[in-house]
XYZ file of C-alpha atoms in Angstrom:
378
model
C -76.655 -59.744 -89.767
C -73.931 -60.635 -91.913
C -74.065 -64.030 -94.110
C -72.725 -67.011 -91.826
C -74.481 -65.627 -88.835
C -77.772 -66.941 -89.399
C -77.757 -69.118 -86.729
C -77.636 -66.267 -84.219
C -80.652 -64.721 -85.696
C -82.039 -68.275 -85.503
C -81.669 -68.718 -81.908
C -82.614 -65.379 -81.192
C -86.118 -66.076 -82.584
C -86.435 -68.982 -80.668
C -86.059 -66.881 -77.451
C -88.889 -64.959 -78.418
C -91.154 -68.581 -79.472
C -89.662 -70.742 -77.035
C -87.980 -69.120 -74.428
C -90.154 -66.584 -72.541
C -88.069 -63.388 -73.952
C -90.180 -60.274 -73.717
C -87.552 -57.571 -75.209
C -83.917 -58.089 -76.057
C -80.850 -57.619 -77.956
C -77.770 -59.204 -79.078
C -74.772 -57.741 -80.748
C -71.445 -59.497 -81.968
C -68.387 -57.824 -83.286
C -65.576 -59.801 -85.039
C -62.497 -58.322 -85.954
C -63.862 -54.745 -84.769
C -66.491 -54.925 -87.406
C -70.075 -55.327 -86.401
C -71.837 -58.443 -87.693
C -74.735 -59.153 -85.836
C -77.275 -56.514 -84.581
C -80.480 -57.855 -83.392
C -83.221 -56.248 -81.516
C -86.882 -57.298 -80.961
C -89.788 -57.234 -78.210
C -91.406 -54.976 -75.676
C -89.241 -52.464 -73.951
C -91.968 -51.680 -71.062
C -94.626 -54.271 -70.420
C -96.700 -51.624 -68.827
C -97.278 -49.550 -72.267
C -96.265 -52.200 -74.786
C -93.392 -49.598 -76.010
C -91.416 -51.376 -78.399
C -87.520 -52.545 -78.131
C -85.850 -50.027 -80.408
C -82.267 -50.211 -82.137
C -79.550 -48.750 -79.205
C -82.528 -49.372 -76.419
C -80.652 -49.526 -72.897
C -81.148 -51.483 -70.218
C -80.328 -51.961 -66.607
C -77.867 -54.784 -66.669
C -76.477 -54.687 -63.372
C -73.292 -56.659 -62.277
C -71.870 -56.158 -66.009
C -71.030 -53.014 -64.002
C -67.997 -55.244 -62.890
C -66.919 -56.146 -66.400
C -66.729 -52.338 -67.217
C -64.654 -51.712 -63.936
C -62.595 -54.838 -64.880
C -61.705 -53.340 -68.418
C -60.966 -50.146 -66.466
C -58.825 -51.639 -64.010
C -56.465 -53.542 -66.483
C -56.509 -50.440 -68.502
C -54.829 -48.133 -65.848
C -52.304 -51.450 -64.932
C -51.312 -51.177 -69.059
C -50.618 -47.573 -68.447
C -48.304 -48.091 -65.508
C -50.706 -46.227 -63.346
C -52.287 -49.385 -61.348
C -50.477 -52.149 -59.758
C -52.887 -55.183 -59.253
C -50.652 -56.801 -57.045
C -49.503 -53.928 -54.540
C -51.484 -53.507 -51.113
C -54.559 -51.394 -52.006
C -53.221 -49.031 -48.732
C -50.449 -47.902 -51.546
C -53.116 -45.972 -53.349
C -55.593 -45.523 -50.091
C -53.801 -45.257 -46.629
C -57.109 -45.438 -45.019
C -57.811 -49.081 -46.049
C -54.665 -50.595 -44.936
C -55.989 -51.071 -41.208
C -57.710 -54.097 -39.461
C -56.406 -56.808 -40.880
C -56.464 -55.444 -44.637
C -52.555 -54.460 -44.915
C -52.124 -56.804 -47.429
C -55.116 -56.596 -49.442
C -54.790 -55.881 -53.366
C -57.027 -54.929 -56.013
C -56.324 -58.587 -57.498
C -57.459 -59.808 -54.337
C -60.890 -57.786 -55.074
C -61.138 -59.199 -58.664
C -61.035 -62.316 -58.131
C -63.258 -62.227 -54.687
C -60.633 -63.289 -52.735
C -60.264 -60.327 -50.179
C -62.235 -61.466 -47.366
C -64.298 -58.134 -47.711
C -67.710 -59.245 -49.070
C -69.294 -56.618 -47.516
C -69.260 -54.085 -44.754
C -70.768 -55.411 -41.580
C -71.694 -51.585 -40.440
C -75.385 -51.440 -41.595
C -75.825 -47.923 -43.818
C -79.043 -46.311 -45.218
C -79.665 -46.224 -48.781
C -78.730 -42.338 -49.157
C -75.476 -42.862 -47.141
C -74.745 -45.612 -49.562
C -75.307 -43.771 -52.435
C -73.643 -40.713 -51.202
C -69.985 -42.898 -51.602
C -68.235 -41.456 -48.503
C -70.197 -42.894 -45.683
C -69.609 -46.585 -47.726
C -65.921 -46.182 -48.259
C -65.350 -45.312 -44.770
C -67.506 -48.613 -43.499
C -65.246 -50.250 -46.049
C -61.776 -48.858 -44.804
C -62.829 -49.758 -41.175
C -63.914 -53.469 -42.079
C -61.920 -56.493 -40.814
C -61.634 -59.229 -43.552
C -63.926 -62.083 -42.813
C -61.156 -64.389 -43.716
C -57.719 -64.607 -44.401
C -57.081 -62.444 -47.426
C -56.480 -64.376 -50.629
C -57.386 -67.939 -49.267
C -61.214 -68.403 -49.834
C -63.798 -67.434 -52.181
C -66.998 -65.559 -51.813
C -68.885 -63.156 -54.187
C -67.919 -59.649 -53.243
C -71.528 -58.255 -54.711
C -71.042 -54.485 -54.111
C -67.892 -54.133 -52.279
C -65.731 -55.064 -54.762
C -67.509 -51.911 -56.844
C -66.988 -49.235 -54.045
C -63.554 -50.681 -52.965
C -61.773 -50.592 -56.953
C -64.019 -47.176 -57.545
C -62.139 -45.703 -54.568
C -59.111 -47.258 -55.981
C -59.781 -45.471 -59.462
C -60.946 -41.963 -57.577
C -57.420 -41.878 -55.630
C -55.375 -42.570 -58.625
C -57.557 -40.347 -61.384
C -59.261 -37.996 -59.160
C -62.631 -39.413 -60.722
C -64.955 -42.031 -59.667
C -65.481 -45.112 -61.373
C -68.248 -44.114 -63.915
C -66.983 -40.759 -64.600
C -63.397 -42.385 -65.459
C -65.237 -45.133 -67.818
C -67.001 -42.498 -69.609
C -63.821 -40.435 -70.113
C -61.607 -42.804 -70.406
C -63.394 -45.662 -72.501
C -66.898 -44.729 -72.900
C -66.913 -41.254 -74.829
C -64.113 -42.172 -77.363
C -65.939 -45.248 -78.402
C -69.360 -43.490 -78.253
C -70.707 -46.605 -75.944
C -74.199 -46.597 -74.792
C -73.154 -48.037 -71.427
C -73.047 -46.017 -67.905
C -72.353 -47.030 -64.334
C -74.598 -43.669 -63.307
C -76.758 -43.003 -66.540
C -77.858 -39.690 -67.494
C -81.351 -38.191 -66.251
C -82.279 -37.851 -70.057
C -81.876 -41.474 -70.826
C -84.358 -42.816 -68.438
C -87.586 -42.632 -69.836
C -86.210 -44.512 -73.041
C -84.662 -47.457 -71.009
C -86.108 -50.634 -71.314
C -88.024 -51.927 -68.021
C -87.082 -55.272 -65.879
C -89.674 -57.546 -65.006
C -89.014 -60.167 -62.635
C -88.561 -64.129 -64.041
C -91.177 -66.783 -63.709
C -90.192 -69.605 -61.565
C -87.095 -68.028 -60.235
C -85.896 -70.138 -57.381
C -86.361 -69.380 -53.575
C -83.499 -67.012 -52.448
C -81.240 -67.665 -49.480
C -82.368 -66.413 -45.995
C -82.126 -62.613 -45.662
C -79.414 -63.012 -43.048
C -77.132 -65.218 -44.960
C -73.755 -63.829 -46.233
C -74.580 -63.752 -49.862
C -78.074 -62.043 -49.409
C -76.333 -59.554 -46.665
C -73.685 -58.701 -49.197
C -76.291 -58.460 -52.286
C -78.626 -56.243 -50.497
C -76.413 -54.127 -48.418
C -78.181 -55.198 -45.211
C -81.602 -54.725 -46.860
C -80.862 -51.341 -47.968
C -80.861 -52.132 -51.672
C -83.341 -54.929 -52.353
C -82.883 -57.909 -54.493
C -84.547 -58.326 -57.080
C -86.878 -55.835 -55.967
C -87.274 -54.186 -59.273
C -90.141 -51.844 -58.815
C -89.075 -50.707 -55.206
C -88.253 -47.125 -54.926
C -84.699 -48.315 -54.636
C -84.994 -51.309 -57.030
C -82.967 -51.940 -60.016
C -85.543 -49.722 -62.335
C -85.210 -47.169 -59.866
C -83.598 -43.900 -61.054
C -82.553 -43.198 -57.667
C -80.003 -46.355 -58.645
C -79.444 -45.824 -61.938
C -78.543 -42.209 -61.925
C -75.937 -42.606 -58.990
C -72.184 -44.158 -59.275
C -73.320 -47.654 -57.678
C -70.339 -49.202 -59.337
C -70.802 -52.869 -58.441
C -74.029 -53.352 -59.699
C -75.699 -50.420 -61.055
C -74.770 -50.316 -64.841
C -76.880 -49.378 -67.597
C -76.240 -50.506 -71.183
C -77.382 -51.432 -74.812
C -76.373 -54.851 -76.325
C -74.048 -52.815 -78.503
C -72.219 -50.923 -75.765
C -71.148 -54.293 -74.031
C -70.351 -55.970 -77.115
C -68.202 -52.573 -78.612
C -66.346 -52.537 -75.309
C -65.392 -55.907 -75.382
C -64.560 -55.814 -79.180
C -62.587 -52.720 -78.418
C -60.530 -54.279 -75.535
C -59.803 -57.333 -77.839
C -59.330 -56.137 -81.300
C -60.155 -52.382 -81.775
C -63.489 -51.148 -83.175
C -63.695 -49.125 -86.410
C -60.201 -49.559 -87.152
C -58.894 -48.243 -83.671
C -56.387 -49.814 -81.641
C -57.493 -52.563 -79.069
C -57.427 -51.261 -75.302
C -56.498 -54.188 -73.713
C -52.828 -55.613 -74.924
C -52.289 -59.561 -75.633
C -50.449 -59.660 -72.551
C -52.958 -57.740 -70.112
C -55.514 -60.199 -71.746
C -53.595 -63.212 -70.671
C -53.121 -61.867 -67.214
C -56.844 -61.141 -67.103
C -57.805 -64.969 -68.293
C -55.658 -66.649 -65.876
C -58.049 -68.641 -63.675
C -57.636 -67.593 -60.136
C -60.576 -68.256 -57.942
C -64.264 -70.140 -57.947
C -65.291 -73.355 -56.262
C -67.431 -73.734 -53.296
C -67.428 -70.218 -51.249
C -66.171 -69.116 -47.693
C -69.874 -69.389 -46.672
C -70.539 -72.938 -48.110
C -72.651 -72.208 -50.882
C -72.093 -74.793 -53.631
C -69.954 -74.531 -56.474
C -71.818 -73.822 -60.058
C -68.845 -74.173 -62.002
C -67.962 -70.431 -62.461
C -64.153 -69.728 -62.477
C -62.859 -66.133 -62.200
C -59.578 -64.757 -63.930
C -58.847 -61.191 -62.688
C -62.154 -59.044 -62.927
C -63.889 -61.291 -65.177
C -65.610 -64.700 -65.622
C -63.572 -67.001 -67.427
C -64.531 -70.208 -69.691
C -65.922 -73.142 -67.385
C -68.883 -75.290 -66.818
C -70.884 -72.463 -65.412
C -70.847 -70.626 -69.051
C -69.180 -71.837 -71.794
C -67.556 -69.485 -74.023
C -65.402 -69.712 -76.882
C -62.185 -70.816 -75.275
C -59.105 -70.132 -72.862
C -58.893 -66.562 -74.397
C -62.504 -65.629 -73.634
C -63.235 -63.093 -70.307
C -66.695 -62.239 -69.825
C -69.232 -60.266 -67.272
C -72.788 -61.374 -66.386
C -75.720 -59.474 -64.562
C -78.311 -60.983 -62.603
C -81.370 -62.273 -64.809
C -79.371 -62.924 -68.087
C -77.194 -60.407 -69.147
C -74.372 -61.346 -70.490
C -70.912 -59.881 -72.652
C -67.714 -61.453 -73.285
C -64.409 -60.963 -75.482
C -62.192 -62.982 -77.006
C -58.746 -61.856 -78.618
C -57.892 -65.604 -80.131
C -61.436 -65.326 -82.157
C -61.587 -61.762 -82.520
C -65.118 -61.556 -81.032
C -67.092 -59.087 -78.996
C -70.608 -60.283 -77.586
C -73.143 -58.561 -75.794
C -76.727 -59.885 -74.774
C -79.320 -57.659 -73.080
C -82.980 -58.689 -71.726
C -85.463 -57.116 -69.748
C -86.957 -60.636 -68.620
C -84.585 -61.760 -65.883
C -84.158 -65.190 -66.111
C -85.290 -68.166 -63.674
C -84.086 -71.970 -63.314
C -83.034 -73.129 -66.494
C -82.690 -70.148 -68.726
C -80.668 -70.718 -71.254
C -81.078 -67.787 -73.650
C -77.415 -66.650 -73.754
C -75.977 -69.908 -73.533
C -77.910 -70.504 -76.926
C -77.072 -67.607 -78.330
C -73.053 -67.929 -77.427
C -73.315 -71.439 -78.661
C -74.397 -69.950 -82.289
C -71.707 -67.494 -81.895
C -69.133 -70.598 -81.570
C -70.039 -72.392 -84.511
C -70.463 -69.212 -86.915
C -66.683 -68.415 -85.987
C -65.563 -72.321 -85.946
C -64.186 -72.366 -82.358
C -64.023 -76.149 -81.336
C -67.061 -77.129 -78.870
C -66.010 -76.959 -75.293
C -65.585 -80.129 -73.721
């Protein structure tokens, strides 16, 4: 770490001594330069294998941040209009009341399409086409654009198919070609088989609150009617399983190191290593405008999270650096964000998933906020 960022190291150490951390890493860029790169603990509790520099871990819904950067990059290039009907790019989608649904509605979880009600097997989901066809046939559950509900996996598949129609590549392949490979990121949607032995292995949190009923809308959306268990880490179709991690499971199947996520958001906001920024100031302004949040369509309470287009934004759910911050989170504590006002890219990954009262990422972000001089959020 650079001088002046000792507070981040102190909180990272406290995560191990006071907050039950098993293995983890945190990376911070400022102005395109890496100023914090910390890792420690155990990558695999079964063998005691240590966490090493560059260790990657399943980061689940941080995939949505990778898709968000991809979508805004395509919009910035004039390839994708976020406010055009998805049917303009994918005609089969524009049926059964979905004619007006836009890419932005999907990215803000307001499209009325949190799931396909047709139950598919795991292999059908991972085969791509059956899932795409099920979503094309699905009527919206509410008038698109009028209510909010987390589009857990539908967002990834619908946006992924839009990307495929526009570029000829599925979203994981497009991300690697357009962003990941040029920047040398250890971040994937569909990790190469050869990376599997070195991945950190997720373990469940202690004290996780009880999940909603299996037949609730949010659980059907999270598990795709039980085909993908949640959390179900060690199930053959769970989030440690190569059958999930090596496939293009675009809403929640991401794998990354802390540096992979931090460098992605640093590249988006400032550029890294002297390179140009991926997303312009105008593009970031569009991304961080608050678009959705609050109580959900199905009646879940308002936990304070607010969404821009494709990202979480500064809110009571997670205080960031300010109104120019945009973030992505994964189940159990994975978190990354960028901020072009302060020139920051941040990534934190862990293999012990957080339960109730988990503050590990929050304390690291508070430390970063103090180190870069961001005013404390009200």
